[in-house]
């Protein structure tokens, strides 16, 4: 059965913030205001109807500064960037993360984007995310220590 996704509604925000913050180690914890701002500036946001999975993506025109996004902006004129993707433990293993990526890929291709970018925690490691990115044709293109976060990441990209 194919997965279907939709845009967010304001009534979704509290549940999605909780989903995000339940996975703060992988994503980074946000306040309600920070989360609302993230949704406001994002190029694409998609969620499942039950709010158990979401993706938030930017493009090169997104007005936001973060160490990871800025790394790609400094290197590419046009691109789409997965800021965060998360699937609740109860829904894992159903292909939701891959389907969310496919949704972003289709939207990026429709806009003529040449590249999809993302990062994955290197320390602490996230082997499931590394495996997903590798299986979807991403290649490592760099890494960084995140200032003030106590973690490091691997940067990935793939042509579209």
Coordinates of N, CA, C and O in Angstrom, one line a residue:
X1 N 0.8 -1.2 0.0 CA 0.0 0.0 0.0 C 0.9 1.2 0.0 O 1.8 1.4 0.8
X2 N 0.7 2.2 -0.9 CA 1.5 3.4 -1.0 C 1.2 4.3 0.2 O 0.1 4.3 0.7
X3 N 2.2 5.0 0.6 CA 2.0 5.9 1.7 C 1.5 7.2 1.2 O 1.9 7.6 0.1
X4 N 0.7 7.9 1.9 CA 0.2 9.2 1.6 C 0.6 10.2 2.6 O 0.6 9.9 3.8
X5 N 0.9 11.4 2.2 CA 1.4 12.5 3.1 C 0.6 13.7 2.8 O 0.0 13.9 1.7
X6 N 0.6 14.6 3.7 CA -0.1 15.9 3.6 C 0.7 17.0 4.2 O 1.7 16.7 5.0
X7 N 0.3 18.2 3.9 CA 0.9 19.4 4.6 C 0.4 19.4 6.1 O -0.5 18.7 6.4
X8 N 1.1 20.2 6.9 CA 0.7 20.3 8.3 C -0.4 21.3 8.5 O -0.6 22.2 7.7
X9 N -1.2 21.2 9.5 CA -2.1 22.2 10.0 C -1.7 22.6 11.4 O -0.9 21.9 12.1
X10 N -2.1 23.8 11.8 CA -1.7 24.3 13.1 C -2.1 23.3 14.2 O -1.3 23.2 15.2
X11 N -3.2 22.6 14.1 CA -3.6 21.7 15.1 C -2.6 20.5 15.2 O -2.6 19.8 16.3
X12 N -1.7 20.3 14.3 CA -0.7 19.2 14.3 C 0.5 19.6 15.1 O 1.3 18.7 15.4
X13 N 0.8 20.9 15.3 CA 2.1 21.4 15.7 C 2.5 20.8 17.0 O 3.7 20.4 17.2
X14 N 1.6 20.7 18.0 CA 2.0 20.1 19.3 C 2.5 18.7 19.2 O 3.5 18.3 19.8
X15 N 1.8 17.9 18.5 CA 2.1 16.5 18.3 C 3.4 16.3 17.6 O 4.3 15.5 17.9
X16 N 3.6 17.1 16.5 CA 4.8 17.1 15.7 C 6.1 17.6 16.5 O 7.1 17.0 16.4
X17 N 5.8 18.6 17.3 CA 6.9 19.1 18.2 C 7.3 17.9 19.2 O 8.5 17.7 19.4
X18 N 6.4 17.2 19.7 CA 6.6 16.1 20.6 C 7.4 15.0 19.9 O 8.4 14.5 20.4
X19 N 7.0 14.7 18.7 CA 7.7 13.7 17.9 C 9.1 14.2 17.6 O 10.1 13.4 17.8
X20 N 9.3 15.4 17.3 CA 10.7 15.9 17.1 C 11.5 15.8 18.4 O 12.6 15.3 18.4
X21 N 11.0 16.3 19.5 CA 11.7 16.3 20.7 C 11.9 14.9 21.3 O 12.9 14.7 22.1
X22 N 11.1 14.0 21.0 CA 11.3 12.6 21.4 C 12.5 12.0 20.8 O 13.1 11.0 21.2
X23 N 13.0 12.7 19.7 CA 14.2 12.2 18.9 C 15.2 13.3 18.9 O 15.9 13.5 17.9
X24 N 15.3 14.1 20.0 CA 16.2 15.2 20.0 C 17.7 14.8 19.8 O 18.5 15.6 19.3
X25 N 18.1 13.6 20.2 CA 19.4 13.2 20.0 C 19.8 13.2 18.6 O 20.9 13.6 18.2
X26 N 18.9 12.7 17.7 CA 19.1 12.7 16.3 C 18.8 14.0 15.6 O 19.5 14.3 14.6
X27 N 17.9 14.7 16.1 CA 17.4 15.9 15.4 C 17.7 17.3 16.0 O 17.9 18.2 15.2
X28 N 17.7 17.4 17.2 CA 17.9 18.6 18.0 C 16.6 19.1 18.6 O 15.6 19.1 17.8
X29 N 16.6 19.3 19.9 CA 15.4 19.7 20.5 C 15.0 21.1 20.1 O 15.9 22.0 19.9
X30 N 13.7 21.4 20.1 CA 13.2 22.7 19.7 C 12.1 23.2 20.7 O 11.4 22.3 21.2
X31 N 12.0 24.5 20.9 CA 10.9 25.0 21.6 C 9.7 25.1 20.7 O 9.9 25.0 19.4
X32 N 8.5 25.4 21.2 CA 7.4 25.5 20.3 C 7.6 26.7 19.3 O 7.2 26.5 18.2
X33 N 8.1 27.8 19.8 CA 8.4 28.9 18.9 C 9.4 28.6 17.8 O 9.2 28.9 16.6
X34 N 10.5 27.9 18.2 CA 11.5 27.5 17.2 C 10.8 26.5 16.2 O 11.1 26.6 15.0
X35 N 10.0 25.6 16.6 CA 9.4 24.7 15.7 C 8.4 25.4 14.7 O 8.4 25.1 13.5
X36 N 7.6 26.3 15.3 CA 6.7 27.1 14.4 C 7.5 27.8 13.3 O 7.1 27.9 12.2
X37 N 8.6 28.4 13.7 CA 9.4 29.2 12.8 C 10.0 28.2 11.7 O 10.1 28.6 10.5
X38 N 10.5 27.1 12.2 CA 11.0 26.1 11.2 C 10.0 25.7 10.2 O 10.2 25.7 9.0
X39 N 8.7 25.4 10.6 CA 7.7 25.1 9.7 C 7.3 26.3 8.8 O 7.1 26.1 7.6
X40 N 7.4 27.5 9.3 CA 7.1 28.7 8.5 C 8.1 28.9 7.4 O 7.7 29.3 6.2
X41 N 9.4 28.7 7.6 CA 10.4 29.0 6.6 C 10.6 27.8 5.7 O 11.3 28.0 4.6
X42 N 10.2 26.6 6.0 CA 10.5 25.4 5.3 C 10.0 25.5 3.8 O 8.9 26.0 3.6
X43 N 10.7 24.9 2.9 CA 10.3 24.8 1.5 C 9.3 23.7 1.4 O 8.3 23.8 0.6
X44 N 9.4 22.6 2.1 CA 8.4 21.5 2.0 C 8.3 20.8 3.4 O 9.3 20.4 4.0
X45 N 7.1 20.6 3.8 CA 6.8 19.8 5.0 C 5.7 18.8 4.7 O 4.7 19.2 4.2
X46 N 6.0 17.5 5.0 CA 4.9 16.5 4.8 C 4.9 15.6 6.1 O 5.9 15.4 6.7
X47 N 3.6 15.2 6.4 CA 3.4 14.4 7.6 C 2.4 13.2 7.2 O 1.7 13.4 6.2
X48 N 2.4 12.2 8.0 CA 1.4 11.2 7.9 C 0.1 11.7 8.6 O 0.2 12.5 9.5
X49 N -1.0 11.1 8.2 CA -2.3 11.5 8.8 C -2.3 11.3 10.3 O -2.9 12.1 11.1
X50 N -1.6 10.2 10.8 CA -1.5 9.9 12.2 C -0.4 10.7 12.9 O -0.2 10.5 14.1
X51 N 0.3 11.5 12.2 CA 1.4 12.4 12.8 C 2.5 11.6 13.4 O 3.2 12.0 14.3
X52 N 2.7 10.3 12.9 CA 3.8 9.5 13.3 C 5.1 9.6 12.5 O 6.1 9.0 12.9
X53 N 5.0 10.4 11.5 CA 6.2 10.6 10.7 C 6.1 12.0 10.0 O 5.0 12.4 9.6
X54 N 7.3 12.6 9.8 CA 7.4 13.9 9.1 C 8.7 14.1 8.5 O 9.7 13.5 8.9
X55 N 8.7 15.0 7.5 CA 9.9 15.4 6.9 C 9.8 17.0 6.8 O 8.7 17.5 6.5
X56 N 10.9 17.6 7.0 CA 11.0 19.1 6.8 C 12.2 19.3 5.9 O 13.3 18.9 6.2
X57 N 12.0 20.0 4.8 CA 13.0 20.3 3.9 C 13.1 21.7 3.5 O 12.1 22.5 3.6
X58 N 14.3 22.2 3.2 CA 14.6 23.5 2.7 C 15.1 23.5 1.3 O 15.4 22.4 0.8
X59 N 15.1 24.6 0.6 CA 15.8 24.8 -0.6 C 16.8 25.9 -0.4 O 16.9 26.5 0.7
X60 N 17.5 26.2 -1.4 CA 18.6 27.2 -1.3 C 18.0 28.6 -1.0 O 18.8 29.5 -0.5
X61 N 16.8 28.9 -1.2 CA 16.2 30.2 -0.9 C 15.6 30.3 0.5 O 15.1 31.3 0.9
X62 N 15.6 29.2 1.3 CA 15.1 29.2 2.6 C 15.8 30.2 3.5 O 17.1 30.2 3.5
X63 N 15.1 31.0 4.2 CA 15.8 32.0 5.0 C 15.9 31.4 6.4 O 15.0 31.4 7.2
X64 N 17.1 30.8 6.7 CA 17.4 30.1 7.9 C 18.9 29.9 8.0 O 19.5 29.7 7.0
X65 N 19.4 30.1 9.1 CA 20.8 29.8 9.3 C 21.0 28.7 10.3 O 20.5 28.8 11.4
X66 N 21.7 27.7 9.9 CA 22.1 26.6 10.8 C 23.5 26.1 10.3 O 23.7 26.2 9.1
X67 N 24.3 25.6 11.1 CA 25.6 25.2 10.7 C 25.5 24.2 9.5 O 26.3 24.3 8.5
X68 N 24.6 23.2 9.6 CA 24.5 22.2 8.5 C 24.0 22.8 7.2 O 24.6 22.6 6.2
X69 N 22.9 23.5 7.3 CA 22.3 24.1 6.1 C 23.3 25.1 5.5 O 23.5 25.1 4.3
X70 N 24.0 25.9 6.3 CA 24.9 26.9 5.8 C 26.1 26.2 5.1 O 26.6 26.7 4.1
X71 N 26.5 25.0 5.6 CA 27.6 24.2 4.9 C 27.2 24.0 3.4 O 28.0 24.1 2.6
X72 N 26.0 23.5 3.2 CA 25.6 23.2 1.8 C 25.4 24.5 1.0 O 25.7 24.6 -0.1
X73 N 24.8 25.6 1.7 CA 24.6 26.8 1.0 C 25.9 27.4 0.5 O 26.0 28.0 -0.6
X74 N 27.0 27.2 1.2 CA 28.3 27.7 0.9 C 28.9 27.0 -0.3 O 29.8 27.5 -1.0
X75 N 28.4 25.8 -0.7 CA 29.0 25.0 -1.7 C 28.1 24.8 -2.9 O 28.6 24.3 -4.0
X76 N 26.8 25.1 -2.8 CA 25.9 24.8 -3.9 C 24.9 26.0 -4.2 O 24.4 26.5 -3.3
X77 N 24.8 26.3 -5.5 CA 23.9 27.4 -5.8 C 22.4 27.0 -5.7 O 21.6 27.8 -5.3
X78 N 22.1 25.8 -6.1 CA 20.7 25.3 -6.1 C 20.7 23.9 -5.5 O 21.5 23.0 -5.9
X79 N 19.8 23.6 -4.6 CA 19.7 22.3 -4.0 C 18.5 22.2 -3.1 O 17.9 23.2 -2.7
X80 N 18.1 21.0 -2.8 CA 17.1 20.8 -1.7 C 17.8 20.1 -0.6 O 18.8 19.4 -0.8
X81 N 17.3 20.3 0.6 CA 18.0 19.9 1.8 C 17.0 19.3 2.8 O 16.0 20.0 3.1
X82 N 17.2 18.1 3.2 CA 16.4 17.5 4.2 C 16.9 18.0 5.6 O 18.0 17.6 6.0
X83 N 16.1 18.8 6.2 CA 16.5 19.3 7.6 C 16.3 18.2 8.6 O 17.1 18.0 9.5
X84 N 15.2 17.6 8.5 CA 14.9 16.5 9.5 C 13.8 15.6 8.9 O 12.9 16.0 8.2
X85 N 14.0 14.3 9.2 CA 13.0 13.3 8.9 C 12.9 12.4 10.2 O 13.9 12.1 10.8
X86 N 11.7 12.1 10.6 CA 11.5 11.3 11.8 C 10.3 10.4 11.7 O 9.3 10.8 11.1
X87 N 10.5 9.2 12.2 CA 9.4 8.2 12.2 C 9.3 7.7 13.6 O 10.3 7.2 14.2
X88 N 8.1 7.7 14.2 CA 7.8 7.2 15.5 C 8.2 5.7 15.5 O 8.0 5.0 14.6
X89 N 8.7 5.2 16.7 CA 9.1 3.8 16.8 C 8.0 2.8 16.4 O 8.3 1.8 15.7
X90 N 6.8 3.2 16.7 CA 5.7 2.2 16.4 C 5.4 2.1 14.9 O 4.7 1.2 14.5
X91 N 6.0 3.0 14.1 CA 5.7 3.0 12.6 C 7.0 2.6 11.8 O 7.0 2.7 10.6
X92 N 8.1 2.3 12.5 CA 9.3 2.0 11.8 C 9.2 0.7 11.1 O 8.4 -0.2 11.4
X93 N 10.0 0.6 10.0 CA 10.1 -0.7 9.3 C 9.0 -0.8 8.2 O 8.8 -1.9 7.7
X94 N 8.3 0.3 8.0 CA 7.2 0.3 7.0 C 7.5 1.1 5.8 O 6.6 1.3 4.9
X95 N 8.8 1.5 5.7 CA 9.2 2.3 4.5 C 8.8 3.8 4.5 O 8.9 4.4 3.5
X96 N 8.4 4.3 5.7 CA 7.9 5.7 5.7 C 9.1 6.7 5.5 O 8.9 7.7 4.8
X97 N 10.2 6.5 6.1 CA 11.3 7.4 5.8 C 11.7 7.5 4.4 O 11.8 8.5 3.8
X98 N 11.8 6.3 3.7 CA 12.1 6.3 2.3 C 11.0 6.9 1.5 O 11.3 7.7 0.6
X99 N 9.8 6.7 1.8 CA 8.7 7.3 1.1 C 8.7 8.9 1.3 O 8.3 9.6 0.4
X100 N 9.0 9.3 2.5 CA 9.1 10.8 2.7 C 10.2 11.4 1.9 O 10.1 12.4 1.3
X101 N 11.3 10.7 1.8 CA 12.4 11.1 0.9 C 12.0 11.1 -0.5 O 12.3 12.1 -1.2
X102 N 11.3 10.1 -0.9 CA 10.8 10.0 -2.3 C 9.9 11.2 -2.6 O 9.9 11.8 -3.7
X103 N 9.0 11.6 -1.7 CA 8.2 12.8 -1.8 C 9.0 14.0 -2.0 O 8.7 14.8 -2.9
X104 N 10.0 14.2 -1.2 CA 10.9 15.4 -1.4 C 11.6 15.4 -2.7 O 11.7 16.4 -3.4
X105 N 12.1 14.2 -3.1 CA 12.8 14.0 -4.4 C 11.9 14.4 -5.5 O 12.3 15.2 -6.4
X106 N 10.7 13.9 -5.5 CA 9.7 14.3 -6.6 C 9.5 15.8 -6.7 O 9.5 16.4 -7.8
X107 N 9.3 16.4 -5.5 CA 9.0 17.9 -5.5 C 10.3 18.6 -6.0 O 10.2 19.6 -6.7
X108 N 11.4 18.2 -5.5 CA 12.7 18.9 -5.9 C 12.9 18.7 -7.5 O 13.3 19.7 -8.1
X109 N 12.7 17.5 -8.0 CA 12.9 17.3 -9.4 C 11.9 18.2 -10.2 O 12.2 18.7 -11.2
X110 N 10.6 18.3 -9.7 CA 9.6 19.1 -10.4 C 10.1 20.6 -10.4 O 9.6 21.3 -11.4
X111 N 10.9 21.0 -9.5 CA 11.4 22.4 -9.5 C 12.8 22.5 -10.2 O 13.4 23.6 -10.1
X112 N 13.2 21.4 -10.7 CA 14.5 21.4 -11.4 C 15.7 21.5 -10.5 O 16.8 21.9 -10.9
X113 N 15.6 21.0 -9.3 CA 16.7 21.0 -8.4 C 17.7 19.9 -8.8 O 17.3 18.8 -9.2
X114 N 19.0 20.3 -8.8 CA 20.0 19.3 -9.3 C 20.5 18.3 -8.2 O 21.2 17.3 -8.5
X115 N 20.2 18.7 -6.9 CA 20.9 18.0 -5.8 C 20.0 17.9 -4.6 O 19.3 18.8 -4.3
X116 N 20.1 16.7 -3.9 CA 19.4 16.6 -2.6 C 20.5 16.4 -1.6 O 21.4 15.6 -1.8
X117 N 20.4 17.1 -0.5 CA 21.5 17.1 0.6 C 20.8 16.8 1.9 O 19.7 17.0 2.2
X118 N 21.7 16.2 2.8 CA 21.2 15.9 4.2 C 22.5 15.6 5.0 O 23.6 15.6 4.5
X119 N 22.3 15.5 6.3 CA 23.3 15.1 7.2 C 22.8 14.0 8.2 O 21.6 14.0 8.4
X120 N 23.8 13.3 8.7 CA 23.5 12.2 9.6 C 24.5 12.3 10.7 O 25.7 12.5 10.5
X121 N 24.0 12.0 11.9 CA 25.0 12.0 13.1 C 26.1 11.0 12.9 O 25.8 9.8 12.5
X122 N 27.3 11.4 13.0 CA 28.4 10.6 13.1 C 28.8 10.2 14.5 O 29.0 9.0 14.8
X123 N 28.6 11.1 15.4 CA 28.8 10.9 16.8 C 27.8 11.7 17.6 O 27.9 13.0 17.6
X124 N 26.8 11.1 18.2 CA 26.6 9.7 18.3 C 26.2 9.1 17.0 O 25.5 9.8 16.2
X125 N 26.6 7.9 16.7 CA 26.3 7.3 15.4 C 24.8 7.0 15.2 O 24.1 6.8 16.2
X126 N 24.4 7.0 14.0 CA 23.0 6.7 13.6 C 23.1 5.7 12.4 O 22.9 6.1 11.2
X127 N 23.5 4.4 12.6 CA 23.7 3.5 11.5 C 22.5 3.2 10.6 O 22.6 3.0 9.4
X128 N 21.3 3.3 11.2 CA 20.1 3.1 10.4 C 19.9 4.2 9.4 O 19.6 4.0 8.2
X129 N 20.2 5.4 9.8 CA 20.1 6.6 8.8 C 21.2 6.5 7.8 O 21.0 6.8 6.6
X130 N 22.4 6.1 8.2 CA 23.5 6.0 7.3 C 23.1 4.9 6.2 O 23.3 5.2 5.0
X131 N 22.5 3.8 6.6 CA 22.1 2.7 5.7 C 21.1 3.2 4.7 O 21.1 2.9 3.5
X132 N 20.1 4.0 5.3 CA 19.0 4.5 4.4 C 19.6 5.4 3.3 O 19.3 5.3 2.1
X133 N 20.5 6.3 3.7 CA 21.0 7.3 2.8 C 21.9 6.6 1.7 O 21.8 6.8 0.5
X134 N 22.7 5.6 2.2 CA 23.5 4.9 1.2 C 22.6 4.1 0.2 O 22.9 4.1 -1.0
X135 N 21.6 3.5 0.7 CA 20.7 2.7 -0.1 C 19.9 3.6 -1.1 O 19.5 3.1 -2.2
X136 N 19.8 4.9 -0.8 CA 19.1 5.8 -1.7 C 20.0 6.5 -2.6 O 19.6 7.5 -3.3
X137 N 21.3 6.2 -2.7 CA 22.2 6.8 -3.6 C 22.9 8.0 -3.1 O 23.6 8.7 -3.9
X138 N 22.8 8.3 -1.8 CA 23.6 9.4 -1.3 C 25.0 8.9 -1.1 O 25.3 7.8 -0.8
X139 N 25.9 9.9 -1.2 CA 27.4 9.7 -0.9 C 27.8 10.7 0.1 O 27.4 11.9 0.1
X140 N 28.8 10.3 1.0 CA 29.3 11.3 1.9 C 30.1 12.3 1.2 O 30.9 12.0 0.3
X141 N 30.0 13.6 1.6 CA 30.7 14.7 0.9 C 31.4 15.6 1.9 O 32.0 16.6 1.5
X142 N 31.3 15.2 3.2 CA 32.0 16.0 4.2 C 31.6 15.7 5.5 O 30.7 14.8 5.7
X143 N 32.2 16.3 6.5 CA 31.7 16.1 7.9 C 32.1 17.4 8.7 O 32.8 18.2 8.3
X144 N 31.5 17.4 9.9 CA 31.7 18.6 10.8 C 31.4 18.3 12.2 O 30.6 17.4 12.5
X145 N 32.1 18.9 13.1 CA 31.8 19.0 14.5 C 30.8 20.1 14.7 O 31.0 21.2 14.2
X146 N 29.7 19.8 15.3 CA 28.6 20.8 15.5 C 29.0 21.7 16.7 O 29.1 21.2 17.9
X147 N 29.1 23.0 16.5 CA 29.5 23.9 17.5 C 28.5 23.9 18.7 O 27.3 24.2 18.4
X148 N 29.0 23.7 19.9 CA 28.1 23.7 21.0 C 27.1 22.6 21.2 O 26.3 22.7 22.1
X149 N 27.2 21.6 20.3 CA 26.2 20.5 20.4 C 26.7 19.2 20.9 O 26.0 18.3 21.2
X150 N 28.1 19.1 21.0 CA 28.6 17.9 21.5 C 28.4 16.7 20.5 O 28.3 15.5 21.0
X151 N 28.3 16.9 19.2 CA 28.1 15.9 18.3 C 28.8 16.3 17.0 O 29.1 17.4 16.7
X152 N 28.9 15.3 16.1 CA 29.5 15.5 14.8 C 28.5 14.8 13.7 O 27.8 13.9 14.1
X153 N 28.6 15.3 12.5 CA 27.8 14.8 11.4 C 28.6 14.5 10.2 O 29.7 15.0 10.0
X154 N 28.0 13.6 9.4 CA 28.5 13.4 8.0 C 27.5 14.0 7.1 O 26.3 13.9 7.2
X155 N 28.0 14.8 6.1 CA 27.2 15.4 5.1 C 27.1 14.5 3.9 O 28.1 13.9 3.5
X156 N 25.9 14.4 3.4 CA 25.6 13.5 2.3 C 24.9 14.3 1.2 O 24.2 15.3 1.4
X157 N 25.1 13.9 -0.1 CA 24.3 14.5 -1.2 C 24.1 13.4 -2.3 O 24.9 12.4 -2.3
X158 N 23.2 13.7 -3.1 CA 22.9 12.8 -4.3 C 22.4 13.6 -5.4 O 21.5 14.5 -5.1
X159 N 22.8 13.4 -6.6 CA 22.2 14.1 -7.7 C 20.7 13.7 -8.0 O 20.3 12.6 -7.7
X160 N 20.0 14.6 -8.5 CA 18.5 14.4 -8.8 C 18.3 14.3 -10.3 O 19.1 14.8 -11.1

